[in-house]
């Protein structure tokens, strides 16, 4: 076993610095020194629901970048010293129709999650990127393209790919009319990517200062969702509406903004919801969702971001301030993603 240091849950929302074990490298593994790890809403949720009486340890963190420090005997695609990025899945069955289609994120036997997952070979619980080292199957690590800042690129690996897959699969490109509802970790990256893809991009928010921010992100058009007049004027306007609002909300006002045969892609809130079928019927509108990304799309997304100078807007904190990051994320007090600097774990 290899030993490293990380931030482990000892109870709901309580993290303490702890010594962690990583597996010895398998032939297809690489060891990664984690330099930067983003703080995702999923981490917050995992901590809130963590039961310290369960046997499974919890170390959050599933969007990180770092440097390869060792490679398994069969690894040919990475060398020691390479910069890499790792996202929220670290393995899949490799043989089901989803895996064969390059959608490992939808693996029929469920992909292995970066933390809180079960390793497919030894059955141990995976421990996440709030740590100084991670050991990962090389096919689920991605070369970090040159030109991407390693800290600002970390959130691309969860928030970024989560908005990239629907934008691409829904055919967003030059001439598309895209709306992004909710401007947080997901939303701000959706705006940057949609603009770079050539879409006319509109931000929908109920918060005036976020509307002001949207202009800086390149969205020329804004809709204040609390203004009935603005919402009425935008009826049947958007080919794609990316809905990143993280809380339960009525979809009807947003479906009205989608054009005929257009799609509302629900990415922020993934719980039960009620939809009036007539809100889909009128205009043959489609309701869709997506989450995470397959290996092919993840690699494409990183290259697209490098080519277009896209990365997350971040606030970097030393990992010892992880509690502050989680507390402020809980209060939506971040523009737009916290990233932990893991070097203080040495
Ligand atoms: Zn995440
Ligand atoms: Zn599979």
GROMACS .gro file of C-alpha atoms and ligand atoms in nm:
model
  348
    1UNK     CA    1   0.000   0.000   0.000
    2UNK     CA    2   0.100   0.361  -0.060
    3UNK     CA    3   0.035   0.620   0.206
    4UNK     CA    4  -0.082   0.975   0.145
    5UNK     CA    5  -0.261   1.254   0.330
    6UNK     CA    6  -0.610   1.390   0.273
    7UNK     CA    7  -0.926   1.534   0.421
    8UNK     CA    8  -1.153   1.262   0.554
    9UNK     CA    9  -1.505   1.294   0.694
   10UNK     CA   10  -1.547   1.211   1.059
   11UNK     CA   11  -1.913   1.311   1.071
   12UNK     CA   12  -2.158   1.520   0.874
   13UNK     CA   13  -1.967   1.818   0.731
   14UNK     CA   14  -1.667   1.754   0.959
   15UNK     CA   15  -1.340   1.688   0.781
   16UNK     CA   16  -1.007   1.618   0.944
   17UNK     CA   17  -0.661   1.574   0.805
   18UNK     CA   18  -0.587   1.202   0.794
   19UNK     CA   19  -0.340   0.950   0.662
   20UNK     CA   20  -0.492   0.757   0.369
   21UNK     CA   21  -0.393   0.438   0.191
   22UNK     CA   22  -0.376   0.413  -0.184
   23UNK     CA   23  -0.341   0.081  -0.365
   24UNK     CA   24  -0.010  -0.029  -0.511
   25UNK     CA   25  -0.007   0.040  -0.882
   26UNK     CA   26  -0.169  -0.219  -1.106
   27UNK     CA   27  -0.015  -0.260  -1.451
   28UNK     CA   28  -0.263  -0.010  -1.602
   29UNK     CA   29  -0.258   0.242  -1.315
   30UNK     CA   30  -0.088   0.576  -1.274
   31UNK     CA   31  -0.018   0.763  -0.950
   32UNK     CA   32  -0.106   1.132  -0.958
   33UNK     CA   33   0.016   1.403  -0.724
   34UNK     CA   34  -0.304   1.605  -0.678
   35UNK     CA   35  -0.225   1.976  -0.705
   36UNK     CA   36  -0.574   2.130  -0.735
   37UNK     CA   37  -0.918   1.989  -0.658
   38UNK     CA   38  -1.247   2.170  -0.721
   39UNK     CA   39  -1.523   2.184  -0.461
   40UNK     CA   40  -1.849   2.057  -0.610
   41UNK     CA   41  -2.208   2.065  -0.479
   42UNK     CA   42  -2.190   1.684  -0.481
   43UNK     CA   43  -1.915   1.702  -0.216
   44UNK     CA   44  -2.141   1.911   0.002
   45UNK     CA   45  -2.427   1.666  -0.041
   46UNK     CA   46  -2.204   1.366   0.033
   47UNK     CA   47  -2.082   1.529   0.354
   48UNK     CA   48  -2.430   1.632   0.466
   49UNK     CA   49  -2.556   1.278   0.429
   50UNK     CA   50  -2.246   1.108   0.568
   51UNK     CA   51  -2.307   0.868   0.852
   52UNK     CA   52  -1.992   0.818   1.057
   53UNK     CA   53  -2.122   0.481   1.178
   54UNK     CA   54  -2.096   0.336   0.830
   55UNK     CA   55  -1.779   0.143   0.768
   56UNK     CA   56  -1.707   0.325   0.441
   57UNK     CA   57  -1.468   0.620   0.474
   58UNK     CA   58  -1.548   0.942   0.288
   59UNK     CA   59  -1.287   1.161   0.120
   60UNK     CA   60  -1.466   1.393  -0.126
   61UNK     CA   61  -1.329   1.553  -0.441
   62UNK     CA   62  -1.391   1.450  -0.802
   63UNK     CA   63  -1.249   1.721  -1.027
   64UNK     CA   64  -0.875   1.753  -0.997
   65UNK     CA   65  -0.552   1.815  -1.181
   66UNK     CA   66  -0.198   1.711  -1.096
   67UNK     CA   67   0.121   1.550  -1.213
   68UNK     CA   68   0.198   1.184  -1.284
   69UNK     CA   69   0.447   1.050  -1.028
   70UNK     CA   70   0.455   0.680  -1.121
   71UNK     CA   71   0.319   0.455  -1.395
   72UNK     CA   72   0.218   0.088  -1.399
   73UNK     CA   73   0.410  -0.162  -1.609
   74UNK     CA   74   0.165  -0.158  -1.901
   75UNK     CA   75   0.107   0.218  -1.920
   76UNK     CA   76   0.234   0.370  -2.244
   77UNK     CA   77   0.021   0.685  -2.270
   78UNK     CA   78   0.160   0.870  -1.967
   79UNK     CA   79   0.507   0.940  -1.832
   80UNK     CA   80   0.625   1.066  -1.496
   81UNK     CA   81   0.595   1.446  -1.494
   82UNK     CA   82   0.294   1.466  -1.728
   83UNK     CA   83   0.014   1.701  -1.626
   84UNK     CA   84  -0.320   1.520  -1.602
   85UNK     CA   85  -0.683   1.581  -1.511
   86UNK     CA   86  -0.927   1.338  -1.348
   87UNK     CA   87  -1.304   1.374  -1.322
   88UNK     CA   88  -1.591   1.206  -1.143
   89UNK     CA   89  -1.563   0.855  -1.286
   90UNK     CA   90  -1.254   0.633  -1.267
   91UNK     CA   91  -1.364   0.303  -1.422
   92UNK     CA   92  -1.649   0.125  -1.600
   93UNK     CA   93  -1.724  -0.227  -1.725
   94UNK     CA   94  -1.585  -0.153  -2.070
   95UNK     CA   95  -1.809  -0.405  -2.251
   96UNK     CA   96  -2.170  -0.288  -2.226
   97UNK     CA   97  -2.336  -0.098  -2.510
   98UNK     CA   98  -2.290   0.238  -2.333
   99UNK     CA   99  -1.919   0.176  -2.274
  100UNK     CA  100  -1.880   0.060  -2.635
  101UNK     CA  101  -2.050   0.381  -2.746
  102UNK     CA  102  -1.794   0.582  -2.550
  103UNK     CA  103  -2.049   0.677  -2.283
  104UNK     CA  104  -1.877   0.520  -1.985
  105UNK     CA  105  -2.068   0.767  -1.768
  106UNK     CA  106  -2.385   0.566  -1.844
  107UNK     CA  107  -2.228   0.219  -1.797
  108UNK     CA  108  -2.500  -0.041  -1.743
  109UNK     CA  109  -2.324  -0.173  -1.433
  110UNK     CA  110  -2.271   0.187  -1.314
  111UNK     CA  111  -1.937   0.360  -1.353
  112UNK     CA  112  -1.696   0.354  -1.060
  113UNK     CA  113  -1.720   0.692  -0.894
  114UNK     CA  114  -1.405   0.879  -0.798
  115UNK     CA  115  -1.510   0.876  -0.433
  116UNK     CA  116  -1.769   0.671  -0.255
  117UNK     CA  117  -1.753   0.418  -0.539
  118UNK     CA  118  -1.653   0.054  -0.518
  119UNK     CA  119  -1.333  -0.048  -0.689
  120UNK     CA  120  -1.412  -0.311  -0.955
  121UNK     CA  121  -1.113  -0.529  -0.864
  122UNK     CA  122  -1.057  -0.518  -0.489
  123UNK     CA  123  -1.400  -0.401  -0.367
  124UNK     CA  124  -1.261  -0.115  -0.160
  125UNK     CA  125  -1.438   0.221  -0.133
  126UNK     CA  126  -1.280   0.484  -0.355
  127UNK     CA  127  -1.137   0.792  -0.180
  128UNK     CA  128  -1.150   1.125  -0.364
  129UNK     CA  129  -0.926   1.407  -0.464
  130UNK     CA  130  -0.920   1.601  -0.137
  131UNK     CA  131  -0.584   1.433  -0.092
  132UNK     CA  132  -0.225   1.468  -0.210
  133UNK     CA  133  -0.216   1.149  -0.416
  134UNK     CA  134  -0.466   0.954  -0.624
  135UNK     CA  135  -0.412   0.620  -0.799
  136UNK     CA  136  -0.624   0.582  -1.113
  137UNK     CA  137  -0.659   0.349  -1.410
  138UNK     CA  138  -0.473   0.535  -1.687
  139UNK     CA  139  -0.769   0.528  -1.926
  140UNK     CA  140  -0.968   0.750  -1.688
  141UNK     CA  141  -0.698   1.015  -1.659
  142UNK     CA  142  -0.666   1.278  -1.932
  143UNK     CA  143  -0.361   1.470  -2.049
  144UNK     CA  144  -0.405   1.833  -1.949
  145UNK     CA  145  -0.362   2.031  -2.271
  146UNK     CA  146  -0.095   2.301  -2.265
  147UNK     CA  147  -0.226   2.650  -2.203
  148UNK     CA  148  -0.486   2.545  -1.947
  149UNK     CA  149  -0.419   2.674  -1.596
  150UNK     CA  150  -0.410   2.362  -1.375
  151UNK     CA  151  -0.616   2.526  -1.098
  152UNK     CA  152  -0.885   2.679  -1.321
  153UNK     CA  153  -0.903   2.361  -1.531
  154UNK     CA  154  -0.990   2.136  -1.235
  155UNK     CA  155  -1.364   2.228  -1.235
  156UNK     CA  156  -1.385   2.143  -1.606
  157UNK     CA  157  -1.366   1.777  -1.505
  158UNK     CA  158  -1.708   1.771  -1.335
  159UNK     CA  159  -1.896   2.098  -1.392
  160UNK     CA  160  -1.741   2.149  -1.735
  161UNK     CA  161  -1.810   1.811  -1.890
  162UNK     CA  162  -2.159   1.804  -1.740
  163UNK     CA  163  -2.258   2.106  -1.950
  164UNK     CA  164  -2.038   2.016  -2.248
  165UNK     CA  165  -2.208   1.684  -2.328
  166UNK     CA  166  -2.560   1.828  -2.366
  167UNK     CA  167  -2.436   2.133  -2.560
  168UNK     CA  168  -2.262   1.903  -2.808
  169UNK     CA  169  -2.522   1.628  -2.829
  170UNK     CA  170  -2.797   1.886  -2.886
  171UNK     CA  171  -2.598   2.023  -3.178
  172UNK     CA  172  -2.520   2.369  -3.042
  173UNK     CA  173  -2.306   2.564  -3.288
  174UNK     CA  174  -2.300   2.886  -3.487
  175UNK     CA  175  -2.649   3.027  -3.514
  176UNK     CA  176  -2.793   2.829  -3.222
  177UNK     CA  177  -2.992   3.023  -2.970
  178UNK     CA  178  -2.898   2.902  -2.622
  179UNK     CA  179  -3.027   3.010  -2.283
  180UNK     CA  180  -2.858   2.924  -1.955
  181UNK     CA  181  -3.077   2.935  -1.646
  182UNK     CA  182  -2.887   2.971  -1.319
  183UNK     CA  183  -2.538   3.115  -1.305
  184UNK     CA  184  -2.322   2.904  -1.073
  185UNK     CA  185  -2.047   2.647  -1.122
  186UNK     CA  186  -2.227   2.472  -1.408
  187UNK     CA  187  -2.397   2.779  -1.553
  188UNK     CA  188  -2.094   3.002  -1.591
  189UNK     CA  189  -1.910   2.729  -1.783
  190UNK     CA  190  -2.217   2.661  -1.999
  191UNK     CA  191  -2.220   3.031  -2.097
  192UNK     CA  192  -1.850   3.035  -2.187
  193UNK     CA  193  -1.876   2.714  -2.391
  194UNK     CA  194  -2.197   2.814  -2.572
  195UNK     CA  195  -2.045   3.150  -2.667
  196UNK     CA  196  -1.727   2.980  -2.790
  197UNK     CA  197  -1.936   2.732  -2.994
  198UNK     CA  198  -2.083   3.031  -3.176
  199UNK     CA  199  -2.428   3.033  -3.018
  200UNK     CA  200  -2.622   3.346  -2.936
  201UNK     CA  201  -2.627   3.304  -2.560
  202UNK     CA  202  -2.869   3.442  -2.304
  203UNK     CA  203  -2.850   3.417  -1.926
  204UNK     CA  204  -3.171   3.379  -1.725
  205UNK     CA  205  -3.139   3.470  -1.359
  206UNK     CA  206  -3.343   3.622  -1.082
  207UNK     CA  207  -3.038   3.790  -0.928
  208UNK     CA  208  -2.950   4.131  -1.068
  209UNK     CA  209  -2.578   4.119  -0.986
  210UNK     CA  210  -2.551   3.781  -1.161
  211UNK     CA  211  -2.706   3.940  -1.467
  212UNK     CA  212  -2.432   4.202  -1.448
  213UNK     CA  213  -2.173   3.921  -1.426
  214UNK     CA  214  -2.323   3.748  -1.727
  215UNK     CA  215  -2.210   4.030  -1.954
  216UNK     CA  216  -1.852   3.975  -1.844
  217UNK     CA  217  -1.884   3.606  -1.937
  218UNK     CA  218  -1.979   3.701  -2.292
  219UNK     CA  219  -2.357   3.659  -2.278
  220UNK     CA  220  -2.496   3.961  -2.460
  221UNK     CA  221  -2.856   3.896  -2.361
  222UNK     CA  222  -3.013   3.870  -2.019
  223UNK     CA  223  -3.354   3.779  -1.890
  224UNK     CA  224  -3.462   3.860  -1.538
  225UNK     CA  225  -3.681   3.561  -1.453
  226UNK     CA  226  -3.874   3.768  -1.199
  227UNK     CA  227  -3.995   4.007  -1.472
  228UNK     CA  228  -4.310   3.863  -1.639
  229UNK     CA  229  -4.275   4.104  -1.931
  230UNK     CA  230  -3.922   3.986  -2.014
  231UNK     CA  231  -4.026   3.621  -1.980
  232UNK     CA  232  -4.327   3.677  -2.210
  233UNK     CA  233  -4.118   3.853  -2.475
  234UNK     CA  234  -3.875   3.560  -2.486
  235UNK     CA  235  -4.146   3.298  -2.548
  236UNK     CA  236  -4.055   3.026  -2.804
  237UNK     CA  237  -3.708   3.172  -2.853
  238UNK     CA  238  -3.438   2.919  -2.762
  239UNK     CA  239  -3.324   2.605  -2.943
  240UNK     CA  240  -3.160   2.481  -2.623
  241UNK     CA  241  -3.222   2.588  -2.266
  242UNK     CA  242  -2.958   2.461  -2.021
  243UNK     CA  243  -3.125   2.459  -1.679
  244UNK     CA  244  -2.862   2.453  -1.402
  245UNK     CA  245  -3.087   2.571  -1.118
  246UNK     CA  246  -2.993   2.334  -0.833
  247UNK     CA  247  -3.323   2.343  -0.640
  248UNK     CA  248  -3.672   2.212  -0.724
  249UNK     CA  249  -3.855   2.465  -0.943
  250UNK     CA  250  -4.151   2.491  -1.177
  251UNK     CA  251  -4.035   2.403  -1.529
  252UNK     CA  252  -4.339   2.556  -1.702
  253UNK     CA  253  -4.204   2.913  -1.734
  254UNK     CA  254  -3.877   2.778  -1.874
  255UNK     CA  255  -4.041   2.537  -2.120
  256UNK     CA  256  -4.235   2.835  -2.258
  257UNK     CA  257  -3.904   2.995  -2.359
  258UNK     CA  258  -3.801   2.691  -2.569
  259UNK     CA  259  -3.873   2.713  -2.942
  260UNK     CA  260  -4.071   2.455  -3.141
  261UNK     CA  261  -3.888   2.118  -3.134
  262UNK     CA  262  -3.633   2.272  -2.897
  263UNK     CA  263  -3.498   2.112  -2.581
  264UNK     CA  264  -3.481   2.199  -2.215
  265UNK     CA  265  -3.185   2.011  -2.063
  266UNK     CA  266  -3.222   1.976  -1.687
  267UNK     CA  267  -2.878   1.951  -1.524
  268UNK     CA  268  -2.891   2.118  -1.183
  269UNK     CA  269  -3.187   1.958  -1.007
  270UNK     CA  270  -3.210   1.581  -1.046
  271UNK     CA  271  -3.488   1.489  -0.805
  272UNK     CA  272  -3.854   1.407  -0.867
  273UNK     CA  273  -4.049   1.667  -1.062
  274UNK     CA  274  -4.391   1.730  -1.210
  275UNK     CA  275  -4.434   1.838  -1.570
  276UNK     CA  276  -4.760   1.919  -1.747
  277UNK     CA  277  -4.760   1.718  -2.068
  278UNK     CA  278  -4.928   2.008  -2.246
  279UNK     CA  279  -4.623   2.225  -2.177
  280UNK     CA  280  -4.433   1.976  -2.397
  281UNK     CA  281  -4.719   1.920  -2.641
  282UNK     CA  282  -4.754   2.286  -2.736
  283UNK     CA  283  -4.453   2.331  -2.963
  284UNK     CA  284  -4.340   1.964  -2.954
  285UNK     CA  285  -4.087   2.056  -2.687
  286UNK     CA  286  -3.837   1.809  -2.545
  287UNK     CA  287  -3.725   1.761  -2.187
  288UNK     CA  288  -3.381   1.608  -2.144
  289UNK     CA  289  -3.102   1.564  -1.891
  290UNK     CA  290  -2.737   1.464  -1.881
  291UNK     CA  291  -2.460   1.406  -1.632
  292UNK     CA  292  -2.085   1.369  -1.638
  293UNK     CA  293  -1.919   1.260  -1.961
  294UNK     CA  294  -1.766   0.969  -2.146
  295UNK     CA  295  -1.394   0.944  -2.213
  296UNK     CA  296  -1.414   1.071  -2.569
  297UNK     CA  297  -1.626   1.375  -2.485
  298UNK     CA  298  -1.413   1.456  -2.181
  299UNK     CA  299  -1.095   1.464  -2.389
  300UNK     CA  300  -1.268   1.672  -2.658
  301UNK     CA  301  -1.398   1.915  -2.397
  302UNK     CA  302  -1.049   1.970  -2.252
  303UNK     CA  303  -0.905   2.038  -2.597
  304UNK     CA  304  -1.192   2.272  -2.685
  305UNK     CA  305  -1.135   2.466  -2.364
  306UNK     CA  306  -0.762   2.490  -2.429
  307UNK     CA  307  -0.822   2.605  -2.789
  308UNK     CA  308  -1.074   2.868  -2.679
  309UNK     CA  309  -0.913   2.987  -2.357
  310UNK     CA  310  -1.196   2.857  -2.140
  311UNK     CA  311  -1.154   2.765  -1.775
  312UNK     CA  312  -1.357   2.813  -1.460
  313UNK     CA  313  -1.366   3.140  -1.268
  314UNK     CA  314  -1.216   3.025  -0.942
  315UNK     CA  315  -1.116   3.120  -0.591
  316UNK     CA  316  -0.819   2.915  -0.474
  317UNK     CA  317  -0.787   2.830  -0.105
  318UNK     CA  318  -0.527   2.618   0.075
  319UNK     CA  319  -0.678   2.276   0.140
  320UNK     CA  320  -0.665   2.344   0.515
  321UNK     CA  321  -0.949   2.593   0.452
  322UNK     CA  322  -1.177   2.328   0.304
  323UNK     CA  323  -1.437   2.399   0.575
  324UNK     CA  324  -1.452   2.764   0.467
  325UNK     CA  325  -1.494   2.663   0.104
  326UNK     CA  326  -1.779   2.423   0.184
  327UNK     CA  327  -1.950   2.671   0.413
  328UNK     CA  328  -1.936   2.950   0.158
  329UNK     CA  329  -2.046   2.718  -0.124
  330UNK     CA  330  -2.345   2.627   0.087
  331UNK     CA  331  -2.434   2.997   0.102
  332UNK     CA  332  -2.368   3.046  -0.272
  333UNK     CA  333  -2.087   3.283  -0.179
  334UNK     CA  334  -1.848   3.199  -0.463
  335UNK     CA  335  -1.790   3.327  -0.816
  336UNK     CA  336  -1.795   3.054  -0.939
  337UNK     CA  337  -1.593   2.763  -0.805
  338UNK     CA  338  -1.365   2.699  -0.510
  339UNK     CA  339  -1.047   2.511  -0.587
  340UNK     CA  340  -0.832   2.365  -0.309
  341UNK     CA  341  -0.454   2.393  -0.335
  342UNK     CA  342  -0.331   2.057  -0.205
  343UNK     CA  343   0.035   2.155  -0.163
  344UNK     CA  344  -0.020   2.226   0.206
  345UNK     CA  345  -0.063   1.850   0.259
  346UNK     CA  346   0.309   1.784   0.198
  347LIG    ZN1  347  -1.915   1.730  -0.919
  348LIG    ZN1  348  -2.025  -0.051  -1.918
   0.00000   0.00000   0.00000
